mmCIF file with all atom_site columns, C-alpha atoms in Angstrom:
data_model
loop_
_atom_site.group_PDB
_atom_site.id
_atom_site.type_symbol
_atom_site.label_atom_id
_atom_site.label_alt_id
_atom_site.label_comp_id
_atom_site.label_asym_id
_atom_site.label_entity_id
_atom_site.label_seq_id
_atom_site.pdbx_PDB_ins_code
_atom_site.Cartn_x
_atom_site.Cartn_y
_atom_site.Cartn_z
_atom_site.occupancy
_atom_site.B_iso_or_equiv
_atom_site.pdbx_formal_charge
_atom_site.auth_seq_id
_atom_site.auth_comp_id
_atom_site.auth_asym_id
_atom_site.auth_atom_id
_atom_site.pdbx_PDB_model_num
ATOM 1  C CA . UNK A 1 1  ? 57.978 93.824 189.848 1.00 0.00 ? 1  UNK A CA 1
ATOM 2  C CA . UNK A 1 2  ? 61.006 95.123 187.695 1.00 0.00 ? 2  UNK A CA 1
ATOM 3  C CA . UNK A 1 3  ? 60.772 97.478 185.040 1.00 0.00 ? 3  UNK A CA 1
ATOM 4  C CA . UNK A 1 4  ? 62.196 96.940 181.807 1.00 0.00 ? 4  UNK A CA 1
ATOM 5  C CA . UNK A 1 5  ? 66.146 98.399 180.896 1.00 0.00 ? 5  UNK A CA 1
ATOM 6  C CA . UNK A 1 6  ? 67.834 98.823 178.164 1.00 0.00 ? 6  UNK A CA 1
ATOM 7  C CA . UNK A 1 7  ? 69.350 95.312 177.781 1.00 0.00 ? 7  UNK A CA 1
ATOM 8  C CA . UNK A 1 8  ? 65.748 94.204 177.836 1.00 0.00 ? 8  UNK A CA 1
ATOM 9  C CA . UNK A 1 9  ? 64.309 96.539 175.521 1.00 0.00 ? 9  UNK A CA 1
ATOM 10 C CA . UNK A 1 10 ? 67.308 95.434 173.016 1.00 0.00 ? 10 UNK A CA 1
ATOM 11 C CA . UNK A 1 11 ? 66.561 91.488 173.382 1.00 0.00 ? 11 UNK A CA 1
ATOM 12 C CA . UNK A 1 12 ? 62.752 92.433 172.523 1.00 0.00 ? 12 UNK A CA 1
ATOM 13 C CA . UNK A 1 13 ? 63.704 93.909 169.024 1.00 0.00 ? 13 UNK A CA 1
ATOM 14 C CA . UNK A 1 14 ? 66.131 90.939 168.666 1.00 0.00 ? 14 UNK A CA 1
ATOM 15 C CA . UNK A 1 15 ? 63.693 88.915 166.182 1.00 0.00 ? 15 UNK A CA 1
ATOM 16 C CA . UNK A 1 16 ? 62.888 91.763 164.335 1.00 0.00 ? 16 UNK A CA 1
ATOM 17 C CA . UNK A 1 17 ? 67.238 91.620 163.914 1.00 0.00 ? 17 UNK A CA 1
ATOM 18 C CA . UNK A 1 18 ? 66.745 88.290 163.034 1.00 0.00 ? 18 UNK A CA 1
ATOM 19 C CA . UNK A 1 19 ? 64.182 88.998 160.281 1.00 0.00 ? 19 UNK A CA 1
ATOM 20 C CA . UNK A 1 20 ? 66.199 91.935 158.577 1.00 0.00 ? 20 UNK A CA 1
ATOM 21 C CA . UNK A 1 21 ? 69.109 89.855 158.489 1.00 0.00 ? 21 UNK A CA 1
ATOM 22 C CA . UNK A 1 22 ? 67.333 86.753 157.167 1.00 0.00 ? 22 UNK A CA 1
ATOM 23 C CA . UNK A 1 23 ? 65.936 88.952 154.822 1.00 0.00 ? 23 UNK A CA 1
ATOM 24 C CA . UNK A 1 24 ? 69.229 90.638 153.237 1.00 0.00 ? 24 UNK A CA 1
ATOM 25 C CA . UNK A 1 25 ? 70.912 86.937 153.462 1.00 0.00 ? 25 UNK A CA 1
ATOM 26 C CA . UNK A 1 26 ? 68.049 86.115 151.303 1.00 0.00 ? 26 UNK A CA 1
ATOM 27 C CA . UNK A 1 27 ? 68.859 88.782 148.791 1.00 0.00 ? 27 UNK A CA 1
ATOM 28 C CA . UNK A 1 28 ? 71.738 88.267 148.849 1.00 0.00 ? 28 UNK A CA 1
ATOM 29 C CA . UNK A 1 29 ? 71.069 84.441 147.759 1.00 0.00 ? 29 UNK A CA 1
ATOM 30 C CA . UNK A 1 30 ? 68.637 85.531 144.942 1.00 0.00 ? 30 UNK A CA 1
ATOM 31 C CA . UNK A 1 31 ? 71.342 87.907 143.222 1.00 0.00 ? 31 UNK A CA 1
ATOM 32 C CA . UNK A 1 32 ? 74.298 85.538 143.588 1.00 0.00 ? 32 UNK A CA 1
ATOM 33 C CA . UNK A 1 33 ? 71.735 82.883 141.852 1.00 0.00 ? 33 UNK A CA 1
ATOM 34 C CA . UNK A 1 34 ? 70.422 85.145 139.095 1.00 0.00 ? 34 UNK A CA 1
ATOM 35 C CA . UNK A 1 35 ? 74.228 86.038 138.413 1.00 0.00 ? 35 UNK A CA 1
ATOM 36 C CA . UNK A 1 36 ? 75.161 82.557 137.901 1.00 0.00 ? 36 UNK A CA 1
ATOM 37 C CA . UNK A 1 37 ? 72.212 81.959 135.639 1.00 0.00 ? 37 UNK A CA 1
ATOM 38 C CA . UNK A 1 38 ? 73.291 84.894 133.194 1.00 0.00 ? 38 UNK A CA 1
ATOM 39 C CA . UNK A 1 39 ? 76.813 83.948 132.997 1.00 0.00 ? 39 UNK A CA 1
ATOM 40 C CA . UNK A 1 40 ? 75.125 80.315 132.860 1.00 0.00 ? 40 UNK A CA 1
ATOM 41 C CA . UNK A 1 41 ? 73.065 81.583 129.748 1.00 0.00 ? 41 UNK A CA 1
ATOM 42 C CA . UNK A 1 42 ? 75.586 83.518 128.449 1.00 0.00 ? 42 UNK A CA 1
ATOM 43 C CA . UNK A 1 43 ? 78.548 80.795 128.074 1.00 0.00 ? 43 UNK A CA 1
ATOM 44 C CA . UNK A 1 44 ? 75.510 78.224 126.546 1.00 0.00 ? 44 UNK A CA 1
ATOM 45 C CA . UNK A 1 45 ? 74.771 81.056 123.709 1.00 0.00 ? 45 UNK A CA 1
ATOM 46 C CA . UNK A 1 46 ? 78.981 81.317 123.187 1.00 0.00 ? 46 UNK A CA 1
ATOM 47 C CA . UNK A 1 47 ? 78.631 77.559 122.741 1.00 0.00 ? 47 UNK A CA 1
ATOM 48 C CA . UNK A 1 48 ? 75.520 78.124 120.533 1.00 0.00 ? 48 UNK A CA 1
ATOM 49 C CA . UNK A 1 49 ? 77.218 80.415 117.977 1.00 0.00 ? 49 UNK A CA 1
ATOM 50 C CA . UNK A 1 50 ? 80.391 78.583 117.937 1.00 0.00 ? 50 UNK A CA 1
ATOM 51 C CA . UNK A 1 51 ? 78.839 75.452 117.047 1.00 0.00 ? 51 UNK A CA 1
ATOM 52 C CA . UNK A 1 52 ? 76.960 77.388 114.133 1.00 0.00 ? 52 UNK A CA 1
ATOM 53 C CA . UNK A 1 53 ? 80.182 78.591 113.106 1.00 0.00 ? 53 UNK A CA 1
ATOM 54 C CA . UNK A 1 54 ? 81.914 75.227 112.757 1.00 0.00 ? 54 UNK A CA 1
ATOM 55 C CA . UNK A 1 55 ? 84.577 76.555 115.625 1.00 0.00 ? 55 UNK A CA 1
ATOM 56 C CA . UNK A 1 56 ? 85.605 74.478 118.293 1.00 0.00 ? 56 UNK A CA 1
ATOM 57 C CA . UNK A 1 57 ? 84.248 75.590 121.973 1.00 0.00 ? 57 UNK A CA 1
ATOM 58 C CA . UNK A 1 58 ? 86.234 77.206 124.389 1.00 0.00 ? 58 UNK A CA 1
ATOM 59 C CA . UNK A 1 59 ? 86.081 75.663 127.360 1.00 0.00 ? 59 UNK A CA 1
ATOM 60 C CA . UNK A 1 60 ? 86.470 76.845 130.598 1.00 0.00 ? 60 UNK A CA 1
ATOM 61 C CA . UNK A 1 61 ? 85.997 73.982 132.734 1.00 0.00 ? 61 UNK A CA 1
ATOM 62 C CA . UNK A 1 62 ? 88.058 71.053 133.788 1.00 0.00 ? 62 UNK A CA 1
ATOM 63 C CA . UNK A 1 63 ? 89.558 68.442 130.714 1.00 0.00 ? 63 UNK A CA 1
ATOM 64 C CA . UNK A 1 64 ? 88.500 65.119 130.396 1.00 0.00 ? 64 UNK A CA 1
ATOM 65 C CA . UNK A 1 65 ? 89.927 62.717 132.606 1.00 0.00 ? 65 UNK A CA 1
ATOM 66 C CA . UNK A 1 66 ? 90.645 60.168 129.861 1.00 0.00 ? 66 UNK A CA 1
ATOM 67 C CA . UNK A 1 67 ? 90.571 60.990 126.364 1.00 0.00 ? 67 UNK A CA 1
ATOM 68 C CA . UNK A 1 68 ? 90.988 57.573 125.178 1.00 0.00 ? 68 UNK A CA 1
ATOM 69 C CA . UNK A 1 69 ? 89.272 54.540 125.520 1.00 0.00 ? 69 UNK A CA 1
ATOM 70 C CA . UNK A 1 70 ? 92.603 52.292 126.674 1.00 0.00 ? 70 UNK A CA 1
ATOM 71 C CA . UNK A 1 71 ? 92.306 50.851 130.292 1.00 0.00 ? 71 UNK A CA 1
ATOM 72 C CA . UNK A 1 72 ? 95.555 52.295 132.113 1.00 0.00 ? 72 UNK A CA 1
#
């Protein structure tokens, strides 16, 4: 019979690892996602106003590949 080291005693906590990590990835995840929806929200209500104010909105994003309707 063999008693248990150190090297065994670390491998036994290694799920509970495995759920902390898991865990912080996962908060991780949920910030990242509620980031993007504010800046999300806040570009739509830039877009809102701007239309309101007869201005033309800013984009950010890429142009249109074709802004005519000739077939080159």
């Amino acid at each position: 019979m063999r008693m248990q080291d150190d090297d065994d005693k670390q491998r036994a906590r290694g799920p509970e690892r495995g759920a902390e990590r898991s865990s912080k990835q996962a908060e991780a995840r949920k910030s990242r996602l509620a980031k993007n929806l504010r800046d999300n929200l806040q570009r739509r209500k830039q877009q809102m106003r701007a239309r309101r104010a007869g201005a033309a909105d800013e984009t950010s994003g890429l142009p249109a590949a074709k802004t005519d309707e000739s077939e080159d």
